[in-house]
Coordinates of C-alpha atoms and ligand atoms in Angstrom, one line a residue:
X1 CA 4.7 7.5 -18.7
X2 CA 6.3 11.1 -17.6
X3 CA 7.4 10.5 -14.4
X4 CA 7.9 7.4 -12.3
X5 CA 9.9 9.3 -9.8
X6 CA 8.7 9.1 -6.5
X7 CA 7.2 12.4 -5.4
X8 CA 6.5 12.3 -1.8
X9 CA 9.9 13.2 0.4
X10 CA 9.7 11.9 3.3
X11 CA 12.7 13.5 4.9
X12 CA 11.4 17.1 4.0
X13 CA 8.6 16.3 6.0
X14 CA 9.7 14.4 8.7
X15 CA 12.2 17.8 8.8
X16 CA 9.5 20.2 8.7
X17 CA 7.6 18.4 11.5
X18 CA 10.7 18.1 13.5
X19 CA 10.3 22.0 14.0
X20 CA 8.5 21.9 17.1
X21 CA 8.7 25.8 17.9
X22 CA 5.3 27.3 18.2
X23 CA 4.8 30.1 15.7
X24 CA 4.7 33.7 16.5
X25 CA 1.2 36.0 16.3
X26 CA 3.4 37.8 13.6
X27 CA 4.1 35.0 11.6
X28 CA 0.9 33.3 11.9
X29 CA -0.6 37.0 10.5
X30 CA 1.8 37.2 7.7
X31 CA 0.6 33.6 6.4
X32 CA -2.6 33.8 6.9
X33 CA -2.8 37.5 5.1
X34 CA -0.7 35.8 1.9
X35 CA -3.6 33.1 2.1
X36 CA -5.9 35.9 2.0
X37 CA -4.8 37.1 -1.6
X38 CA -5.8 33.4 -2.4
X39 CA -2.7 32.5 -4.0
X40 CA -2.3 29.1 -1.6
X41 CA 1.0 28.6 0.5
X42 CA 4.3 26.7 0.2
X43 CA 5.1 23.6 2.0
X44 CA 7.2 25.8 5.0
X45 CA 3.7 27.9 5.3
X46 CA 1.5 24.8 5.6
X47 CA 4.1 23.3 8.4
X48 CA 4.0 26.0 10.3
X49 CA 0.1 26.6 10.2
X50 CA 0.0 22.7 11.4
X51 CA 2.1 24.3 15.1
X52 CA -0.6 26.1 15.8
X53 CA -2.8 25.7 19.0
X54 CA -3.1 28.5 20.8
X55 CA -7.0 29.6 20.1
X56 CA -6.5 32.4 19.1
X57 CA -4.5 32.0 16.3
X58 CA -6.5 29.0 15.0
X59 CA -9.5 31.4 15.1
X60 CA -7.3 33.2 12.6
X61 CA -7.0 30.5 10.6
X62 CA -10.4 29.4 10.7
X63 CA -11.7 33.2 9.5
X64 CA -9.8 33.1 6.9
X65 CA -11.0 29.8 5.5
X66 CA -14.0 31.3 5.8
X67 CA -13.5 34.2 3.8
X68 CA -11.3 32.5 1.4
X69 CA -14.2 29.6 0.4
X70 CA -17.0 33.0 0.6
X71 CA -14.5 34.5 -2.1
X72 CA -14.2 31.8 -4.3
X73 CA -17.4 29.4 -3.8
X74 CA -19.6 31.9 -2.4
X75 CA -22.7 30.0 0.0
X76 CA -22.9 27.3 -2.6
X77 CA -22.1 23.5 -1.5
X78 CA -21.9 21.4 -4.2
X79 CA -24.1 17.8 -3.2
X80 CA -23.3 14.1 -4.4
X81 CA -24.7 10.8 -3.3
X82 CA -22.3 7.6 -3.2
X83 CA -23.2 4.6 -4.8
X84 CA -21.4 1.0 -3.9
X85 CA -21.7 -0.9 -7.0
X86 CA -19.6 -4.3 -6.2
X87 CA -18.2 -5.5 -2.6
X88 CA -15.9 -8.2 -3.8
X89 CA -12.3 -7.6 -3.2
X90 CA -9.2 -9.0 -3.2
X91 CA -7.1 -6.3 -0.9
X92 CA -6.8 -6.7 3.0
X93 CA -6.6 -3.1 3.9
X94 CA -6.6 -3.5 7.8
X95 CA -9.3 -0.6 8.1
X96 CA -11.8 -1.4 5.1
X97 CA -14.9 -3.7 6.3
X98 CA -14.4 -5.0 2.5
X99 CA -11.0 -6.5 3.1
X100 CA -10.9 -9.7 1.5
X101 CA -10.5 -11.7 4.6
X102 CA -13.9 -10.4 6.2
X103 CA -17.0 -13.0 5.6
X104 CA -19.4 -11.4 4.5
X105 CA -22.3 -11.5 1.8
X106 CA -20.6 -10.1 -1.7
X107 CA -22.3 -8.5 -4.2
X108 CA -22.2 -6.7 -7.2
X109 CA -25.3 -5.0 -9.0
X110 CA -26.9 -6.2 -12.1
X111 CA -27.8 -3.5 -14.6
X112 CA -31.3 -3.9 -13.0
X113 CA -30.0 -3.4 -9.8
X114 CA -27.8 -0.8 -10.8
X115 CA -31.0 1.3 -12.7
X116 CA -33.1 1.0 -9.6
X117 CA -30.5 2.3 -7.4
X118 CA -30.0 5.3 -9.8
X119 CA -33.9 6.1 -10.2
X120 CA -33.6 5.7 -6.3
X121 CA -30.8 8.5 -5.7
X122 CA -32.6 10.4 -8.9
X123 CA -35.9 10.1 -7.1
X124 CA -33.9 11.9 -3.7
X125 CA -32.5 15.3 -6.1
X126 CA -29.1 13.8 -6.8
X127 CA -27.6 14.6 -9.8
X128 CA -23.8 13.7 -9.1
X129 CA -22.9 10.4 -7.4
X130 CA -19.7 8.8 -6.6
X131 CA -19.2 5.4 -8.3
X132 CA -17.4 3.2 -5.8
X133 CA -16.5 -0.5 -5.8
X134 CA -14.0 -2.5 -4.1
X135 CA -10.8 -4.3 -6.1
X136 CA -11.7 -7.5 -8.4
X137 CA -10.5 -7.7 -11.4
X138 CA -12.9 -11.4 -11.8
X139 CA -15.7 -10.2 -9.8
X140 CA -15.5 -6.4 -11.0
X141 CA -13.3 -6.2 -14.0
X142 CA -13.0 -2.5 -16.2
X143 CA -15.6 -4.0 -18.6
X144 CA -18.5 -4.1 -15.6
X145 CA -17.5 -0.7 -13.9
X146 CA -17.5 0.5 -17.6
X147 CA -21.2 -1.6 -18.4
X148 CA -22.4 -0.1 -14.7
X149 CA -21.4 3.8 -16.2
X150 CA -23.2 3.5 -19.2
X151 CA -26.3 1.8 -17.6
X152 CA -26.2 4.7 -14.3
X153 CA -26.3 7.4 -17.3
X154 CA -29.0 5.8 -18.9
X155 CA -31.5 5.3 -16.0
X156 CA -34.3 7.7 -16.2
X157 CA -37.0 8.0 -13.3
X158 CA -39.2 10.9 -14.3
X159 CA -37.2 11.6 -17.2
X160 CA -34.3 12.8 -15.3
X161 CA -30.9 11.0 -15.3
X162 CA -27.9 11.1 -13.3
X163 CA -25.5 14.1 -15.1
X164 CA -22.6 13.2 -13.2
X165 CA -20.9 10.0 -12.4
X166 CA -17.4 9.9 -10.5
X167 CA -15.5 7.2 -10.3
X168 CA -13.4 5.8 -7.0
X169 CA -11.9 2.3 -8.0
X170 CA -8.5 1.0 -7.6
X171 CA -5.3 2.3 -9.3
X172 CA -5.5 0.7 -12.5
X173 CA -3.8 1.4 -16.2
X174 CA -3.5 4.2 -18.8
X175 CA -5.5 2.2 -20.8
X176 CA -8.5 1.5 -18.4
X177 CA -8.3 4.7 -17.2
X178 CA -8.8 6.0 -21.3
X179 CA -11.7 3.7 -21.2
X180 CA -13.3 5.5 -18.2
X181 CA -12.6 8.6 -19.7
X182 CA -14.6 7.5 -23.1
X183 CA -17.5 6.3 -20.7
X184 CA -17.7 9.8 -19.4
X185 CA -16.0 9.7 -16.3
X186 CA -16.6 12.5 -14.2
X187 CA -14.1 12.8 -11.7
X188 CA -11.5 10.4 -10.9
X189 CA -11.0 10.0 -6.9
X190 CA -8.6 7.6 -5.5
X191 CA -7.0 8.1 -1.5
X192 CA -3.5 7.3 -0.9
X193 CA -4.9 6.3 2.4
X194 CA -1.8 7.1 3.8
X195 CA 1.3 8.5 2.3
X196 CA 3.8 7.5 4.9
X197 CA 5.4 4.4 3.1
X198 CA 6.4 2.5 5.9
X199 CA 2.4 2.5 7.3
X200 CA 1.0 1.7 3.9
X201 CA 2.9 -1.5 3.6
X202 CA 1.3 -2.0 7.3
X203 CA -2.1 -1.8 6.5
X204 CA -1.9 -2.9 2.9
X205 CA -0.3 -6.5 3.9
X206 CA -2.1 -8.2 0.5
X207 CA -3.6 -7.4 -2.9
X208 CA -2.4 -5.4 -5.8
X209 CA -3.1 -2.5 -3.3
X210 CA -0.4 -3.2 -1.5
X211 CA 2.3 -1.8 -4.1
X212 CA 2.8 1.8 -2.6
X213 CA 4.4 3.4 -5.7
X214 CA 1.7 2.1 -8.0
X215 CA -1.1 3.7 -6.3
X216 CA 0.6 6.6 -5.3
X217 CA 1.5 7.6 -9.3
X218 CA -2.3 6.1 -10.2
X219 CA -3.2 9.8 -10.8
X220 CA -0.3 10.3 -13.4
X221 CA -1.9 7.5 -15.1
X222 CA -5.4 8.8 -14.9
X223 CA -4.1 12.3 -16.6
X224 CA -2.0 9.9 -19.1
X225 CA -5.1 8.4 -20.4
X226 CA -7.3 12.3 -20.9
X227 CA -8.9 12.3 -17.3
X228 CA -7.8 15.8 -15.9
X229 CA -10.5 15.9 -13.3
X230 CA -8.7 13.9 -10.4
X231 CA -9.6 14.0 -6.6
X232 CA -6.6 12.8 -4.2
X233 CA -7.1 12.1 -0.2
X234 CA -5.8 10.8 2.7
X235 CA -7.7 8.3 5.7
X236 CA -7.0 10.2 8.7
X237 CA -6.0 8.0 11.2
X238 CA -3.2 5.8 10.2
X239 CA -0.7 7.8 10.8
X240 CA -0.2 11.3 11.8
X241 CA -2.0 13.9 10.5
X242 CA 0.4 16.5 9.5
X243 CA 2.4 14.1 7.7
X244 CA -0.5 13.8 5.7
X245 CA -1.8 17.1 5.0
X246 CA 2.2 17.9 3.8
X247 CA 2.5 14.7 1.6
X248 CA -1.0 15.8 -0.1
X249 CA 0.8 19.3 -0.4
X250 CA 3.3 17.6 -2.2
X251 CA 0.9 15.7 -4.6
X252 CA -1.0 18.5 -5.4
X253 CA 2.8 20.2 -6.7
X254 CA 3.4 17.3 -8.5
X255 CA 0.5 16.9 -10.2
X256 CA 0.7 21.0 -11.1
X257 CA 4.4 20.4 -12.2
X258 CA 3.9 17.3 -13.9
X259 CA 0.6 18.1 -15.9
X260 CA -0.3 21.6 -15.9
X261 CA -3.2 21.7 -13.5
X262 CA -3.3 20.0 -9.8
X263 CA -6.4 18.2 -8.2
X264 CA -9.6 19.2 -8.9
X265 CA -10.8 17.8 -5.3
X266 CA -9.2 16.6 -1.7
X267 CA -11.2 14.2 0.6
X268 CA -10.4 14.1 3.8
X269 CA -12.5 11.1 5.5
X270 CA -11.2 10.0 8.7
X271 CA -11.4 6.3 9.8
X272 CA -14.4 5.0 11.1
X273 CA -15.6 1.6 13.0
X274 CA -16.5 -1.1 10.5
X275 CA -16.6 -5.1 10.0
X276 CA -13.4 -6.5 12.1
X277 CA -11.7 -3.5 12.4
X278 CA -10.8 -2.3 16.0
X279 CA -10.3 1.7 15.1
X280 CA -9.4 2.2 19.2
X281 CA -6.1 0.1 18.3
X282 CA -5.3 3.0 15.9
X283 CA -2.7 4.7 17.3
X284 CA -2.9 8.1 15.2
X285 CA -6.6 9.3 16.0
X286 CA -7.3 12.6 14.8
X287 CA -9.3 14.5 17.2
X288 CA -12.6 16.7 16.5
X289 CA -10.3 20.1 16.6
X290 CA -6.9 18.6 14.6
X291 CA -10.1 18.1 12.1
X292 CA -11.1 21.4 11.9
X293 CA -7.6 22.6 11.9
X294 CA -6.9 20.6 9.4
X295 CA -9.5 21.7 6.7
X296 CA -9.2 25.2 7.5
X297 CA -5.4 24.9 7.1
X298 CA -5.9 22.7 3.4
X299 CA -8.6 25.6 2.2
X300 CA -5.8 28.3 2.9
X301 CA -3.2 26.3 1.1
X302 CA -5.2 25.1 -2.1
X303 CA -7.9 27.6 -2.4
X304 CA -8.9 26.8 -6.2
X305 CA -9.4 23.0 -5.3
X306 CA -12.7 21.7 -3.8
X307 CA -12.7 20.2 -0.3
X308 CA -14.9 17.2 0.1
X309 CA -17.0 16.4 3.4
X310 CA -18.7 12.7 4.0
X311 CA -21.4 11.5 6.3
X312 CA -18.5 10.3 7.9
X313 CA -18.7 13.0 10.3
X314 CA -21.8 13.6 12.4
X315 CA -24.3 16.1 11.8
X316 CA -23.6 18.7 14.2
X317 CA -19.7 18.7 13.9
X318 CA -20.3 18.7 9.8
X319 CA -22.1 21.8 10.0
X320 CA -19.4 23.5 11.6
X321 CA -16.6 21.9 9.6
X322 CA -18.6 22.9 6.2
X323 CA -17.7 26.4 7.6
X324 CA -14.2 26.5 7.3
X325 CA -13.9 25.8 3.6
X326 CA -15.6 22.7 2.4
X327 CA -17.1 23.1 -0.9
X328 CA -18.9 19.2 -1.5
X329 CA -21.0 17.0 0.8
X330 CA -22.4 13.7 0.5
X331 CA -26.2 13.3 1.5
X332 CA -28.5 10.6 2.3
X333 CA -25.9 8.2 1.6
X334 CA -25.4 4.1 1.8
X335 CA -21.9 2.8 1.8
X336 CA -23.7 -1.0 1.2
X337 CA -23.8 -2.5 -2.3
X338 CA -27.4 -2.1 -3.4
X339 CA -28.2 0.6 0.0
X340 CA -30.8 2.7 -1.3
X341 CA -33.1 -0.1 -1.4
X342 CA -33.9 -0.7 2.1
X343 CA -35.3 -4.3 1.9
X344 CA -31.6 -5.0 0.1
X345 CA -29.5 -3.4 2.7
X346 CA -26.2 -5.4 4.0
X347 CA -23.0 -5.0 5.2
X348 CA -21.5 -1.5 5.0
X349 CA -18.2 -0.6 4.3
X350 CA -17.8 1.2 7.3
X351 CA -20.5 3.1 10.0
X352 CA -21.8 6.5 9.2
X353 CA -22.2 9.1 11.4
X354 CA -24.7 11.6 9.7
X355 CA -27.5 9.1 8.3
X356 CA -29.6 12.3 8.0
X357 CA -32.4 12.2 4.9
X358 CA -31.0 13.8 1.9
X359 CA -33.9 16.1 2.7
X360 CA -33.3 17.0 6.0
X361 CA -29.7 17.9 5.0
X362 CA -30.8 20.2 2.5
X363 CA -33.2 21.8 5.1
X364 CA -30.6 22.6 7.0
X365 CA -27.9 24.0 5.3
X366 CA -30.9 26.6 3.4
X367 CA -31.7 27.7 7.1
X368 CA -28.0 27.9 7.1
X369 CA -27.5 30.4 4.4
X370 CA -25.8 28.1 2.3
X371 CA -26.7 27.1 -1.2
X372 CA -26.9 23.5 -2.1
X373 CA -26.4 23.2 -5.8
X374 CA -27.0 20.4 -8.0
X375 CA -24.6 21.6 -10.8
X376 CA -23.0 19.6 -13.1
X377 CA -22.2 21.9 -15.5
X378 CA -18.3 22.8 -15.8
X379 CA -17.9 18.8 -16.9
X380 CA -20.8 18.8 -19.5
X381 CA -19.4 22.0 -20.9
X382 CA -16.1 20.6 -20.9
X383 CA -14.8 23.0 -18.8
X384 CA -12.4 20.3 -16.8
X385 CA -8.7 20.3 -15.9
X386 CA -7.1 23.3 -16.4
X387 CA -10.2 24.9 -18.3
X388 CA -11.8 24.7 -14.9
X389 CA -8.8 26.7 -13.1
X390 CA -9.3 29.4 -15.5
X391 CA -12.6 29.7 -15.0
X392 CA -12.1 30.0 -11.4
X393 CA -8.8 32.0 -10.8
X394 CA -10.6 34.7 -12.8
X395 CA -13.0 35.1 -10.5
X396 CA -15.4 34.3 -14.0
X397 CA -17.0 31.2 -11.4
X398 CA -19.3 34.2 -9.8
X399 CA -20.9 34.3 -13.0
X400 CA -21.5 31.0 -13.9
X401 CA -21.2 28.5 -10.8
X402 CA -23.5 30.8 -8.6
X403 CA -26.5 31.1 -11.9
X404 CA -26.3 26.9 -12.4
X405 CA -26.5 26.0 -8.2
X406 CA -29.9 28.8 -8.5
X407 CA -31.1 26.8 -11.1
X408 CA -30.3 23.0 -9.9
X409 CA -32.2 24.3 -7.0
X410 CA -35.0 25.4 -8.4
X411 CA -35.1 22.3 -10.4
X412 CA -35.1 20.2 -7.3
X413 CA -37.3 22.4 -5.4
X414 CA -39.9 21.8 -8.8
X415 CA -39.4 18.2 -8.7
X416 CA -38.7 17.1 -5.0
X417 CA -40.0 19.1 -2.6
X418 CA -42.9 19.7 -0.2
X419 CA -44.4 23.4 0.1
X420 CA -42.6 23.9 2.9
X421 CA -39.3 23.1 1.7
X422 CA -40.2 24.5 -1.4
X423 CA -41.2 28.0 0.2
X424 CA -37.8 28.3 2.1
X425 CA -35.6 27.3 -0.9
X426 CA -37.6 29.8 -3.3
X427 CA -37.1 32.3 -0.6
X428 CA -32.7 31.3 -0.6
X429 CA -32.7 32.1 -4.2
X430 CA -34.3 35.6 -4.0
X431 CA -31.5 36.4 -2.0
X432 CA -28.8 34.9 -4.0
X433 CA -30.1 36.5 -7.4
X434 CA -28.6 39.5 -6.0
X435 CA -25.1 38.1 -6.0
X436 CA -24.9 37.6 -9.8
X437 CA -21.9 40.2 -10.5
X438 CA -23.4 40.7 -14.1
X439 CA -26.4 42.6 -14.7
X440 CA -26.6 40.5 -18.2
X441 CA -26.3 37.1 -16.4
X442 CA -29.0 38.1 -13.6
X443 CA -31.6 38.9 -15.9
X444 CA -30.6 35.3 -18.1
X445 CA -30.9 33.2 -15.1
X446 CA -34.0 35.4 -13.6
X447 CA -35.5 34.3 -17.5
X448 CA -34.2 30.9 -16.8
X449 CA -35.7 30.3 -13.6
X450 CA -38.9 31.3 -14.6
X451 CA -38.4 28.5 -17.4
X452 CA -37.7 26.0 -14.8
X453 CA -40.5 26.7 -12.7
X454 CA -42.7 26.5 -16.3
X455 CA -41.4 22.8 -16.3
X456 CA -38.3 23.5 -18.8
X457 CA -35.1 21.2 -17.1
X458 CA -31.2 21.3 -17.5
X459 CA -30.8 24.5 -18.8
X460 CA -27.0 25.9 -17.8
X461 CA -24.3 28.1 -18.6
Ligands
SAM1 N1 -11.2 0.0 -4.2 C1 -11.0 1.4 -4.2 C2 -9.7 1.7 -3.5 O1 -9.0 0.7 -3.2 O2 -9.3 2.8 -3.3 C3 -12.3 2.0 -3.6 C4 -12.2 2.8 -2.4 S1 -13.3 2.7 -1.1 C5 -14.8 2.2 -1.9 C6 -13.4 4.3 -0.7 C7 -12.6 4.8 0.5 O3 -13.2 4.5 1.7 C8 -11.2 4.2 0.6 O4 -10.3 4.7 -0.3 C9 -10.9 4.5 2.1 O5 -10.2 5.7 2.2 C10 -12.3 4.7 2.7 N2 -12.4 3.7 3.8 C11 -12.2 2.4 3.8 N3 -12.4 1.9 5.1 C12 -12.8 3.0 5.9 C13 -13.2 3.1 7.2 N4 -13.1 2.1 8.1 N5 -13.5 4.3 7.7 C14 -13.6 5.4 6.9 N6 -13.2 5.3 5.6 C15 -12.8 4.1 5.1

């Protein structure tokens, strides 16, 4: 193990946020325009974004996000479906519907179980999916999560297969997390939940969840054993949110100072209502605009890393939160073991706010402008960890990220789609073609597409 130090300083934070001055249009401009030259901010920067409120300002701040993800990602938005293998757990998180104490019907998939729900999430356009299971070592040991990979990869319906499987379960060893790399993990997302110390211990009262330090140092385990794809996060909602956007600052340093290359993702969920949890008791809401402030503020400060959006938020509000920076969305998704089967459906792990079809989603964000992309790519090519960086702070992404979400498209516009649908998203990629920076790589993927539409599948770069 590197480093066992504790990485998160409270102090400096709870310092920072003791600054309660509210920032000048000068210095508000001079951050922002350093955020500009997409280089991210220091900790100070990030603090003082966090004062803002005055409208006008924020606007700043959201523009720039805007520009900043247009730079880097383009219109793309990179889509992912979760999939709940296993409900049993032994934690009592205070805000998870799965918390131990709840009675409840547990489940965990059989590889039946677990083929259907792939073919089911292959038969919506998916590609990528989020593997998530609560904590049971008895009930859900390595050696099932590990079974459920290989099986998820394997499922075929049409003979196309899930290309991408993250993984979110508990902080676990060097050696599991080796294991999951062998299995072909994806990438490897675990929140912090919160990373105030003092409210962790609140809500984490039982289960091996409830050793702070452990969890909090579960990604220097995860690099340890070869994963170099992680994905950190926070809840939003158990304690305030500027603490938390500064403590993930701080994990993201660590992680670059420790290992070379910081996290390939940030989620930033925010707590929702679920099974004997009373969310209005929650002292530290975060409303719709310290959301949207919040995002915008984390795309200015990490512009290389990918920002992650559920169906936690509703529709409408998503849409306009996509616009200030996020790069990934969930779509069409269950949070109940065994969901996408609606004659199986139970007990979710918490309510969802955009139950949209997967469909409908898309639909909208091609009316949009944007480009929903199916690419899995960067992983199968190995291009993970600090690969990936390169790729992307050379500004080389253009020329391959923008081709592969063209041609994941037009793969699910082949396979999935109704004329209509079809007719609109064929109608997207005409005008993204244009965008390829290299005339080399826009006649290759204008060859490639054609292929595709031939019936040819999974071609990349
Ligand atoms: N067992 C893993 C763990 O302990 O981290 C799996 C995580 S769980 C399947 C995925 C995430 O859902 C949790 O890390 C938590 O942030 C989030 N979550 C739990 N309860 C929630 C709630 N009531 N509202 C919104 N998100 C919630």
């Amino acid at each position: 193990m590197k480093t066992l130090k504790k990485f998160i300083n409270e102090d400096k934070i709870q310092e920072l946020l003791i600054n309660q001055s509210i920032p000048t249009s000068e210095e508000v401009t001079a951050i922002v325009n350093k955020a500009l030259e997409s280089k991210g901010l220091d900790l100070e920067e990030v603090a003082t974004l966090i004062r803002v409120e005055d409208s006008k300002q924020l606007d700043q701040i959201f523009q720039a996000a805007k520009k900043i993800k247009q730079s880097i990602y383009g219109n793309r938005i990179v889509m992912f479906a979760p999939l709940y293998i296993s409900n049993y757990c032994v934690n009592g998180c205070l805000y998870c519907g799965y918390k131990c104490g709840n009675n409840m019907q547990r489940k965990k998939l059989t590889d039946e179980e677990l083929a259907s729900e792939a073919r089911q999430i292959i038969q919506m356009g998916h590609k990528r999916i989020v593997l998530e299971a609560g904590e049971d070592e008895e009930n859900c040991s390595i050696d099932y999560v590990i079974n459920a990979m290989n099986v998820l990869y394997k499922a075929k319906q049409d003979d196309t297969s899930l290309r991408r499987i993250n993984v979110n379960i508990a902080a676990t060893s060097v050696e599991n997390y080796e294991r999951l790399k062998a299995a072909e993990i994806g990438t490897y997302t675990l929140f912090q939940e919160t990373y105030h110390e003092e409210t962790y211990k609140k809500y984490h009262p039982q289960g091996p969840k409830s050793n702070y330090l452990y969890h909090l140092i579960a990604m220097d385990r995860a690099m340890e054993g070869g994963i170099d794809d992680v994905g950190i996060g926070a809840l939003f909602g158990l304690y305030d949110y500027r603490f938390e956007v500064l403590a993930l600052m701080m994990h993201k340093d660590h992680l670059e100072e420790a290992f070379g290359v910081g996290p390939h993702t940030i989620s930033v969920p925010r707590i929702k209502k679920a099974n004997n949890v009373n969310v209005n008791a929650m002292p530290y809401a975060v409303t719709d605009d310290e959301f949207k402030k919040l995002v915008a503020i984390i795309r200015l400060a990490v512009p290389y890393t990918g920002i992650i959006l559920s169906t936690r938020e509703e529709a409408k509000f998503r849409e306009e939160v996509i616009n200030l920076g996020v790069s990934q969305i969930s779509a069409g998704s269950k949070t109940d073991v065994g969901g996408y089967h609606e004659e199986a459906r139970i007990e979710t792990q918490f309510e969802l706010a955009d139950e949209r079809p997967h469909e409908v989603i898309i639909k909208s964000l091609l009316e949009k402008g944007y480009l929903p992309s199916y690419c899995t790519a960067c992983y199968r090519a190995g291009r993970t960890g600090d690969r990936f960086m390169q790729v992307a702070k050379t500004g080389a992404i253009q020329n391959l990220c923008h081709p592969n979400a063209l041609m994941t498209l037009k793969e699910y516009l082949e396979d999935y789609c109704d004329d209509e649908l079809k007719a609109l998203g064929n109608r997207v990629i005409e005008e993204n073609i244009s965008k390829i920076p290299s005339d080399k790589m826009r006649a290759n993927t204008i060859e490639r597409l054609e292929r595709i539409a031939n019936g040819e599948r999974d071609l990349y770069f």
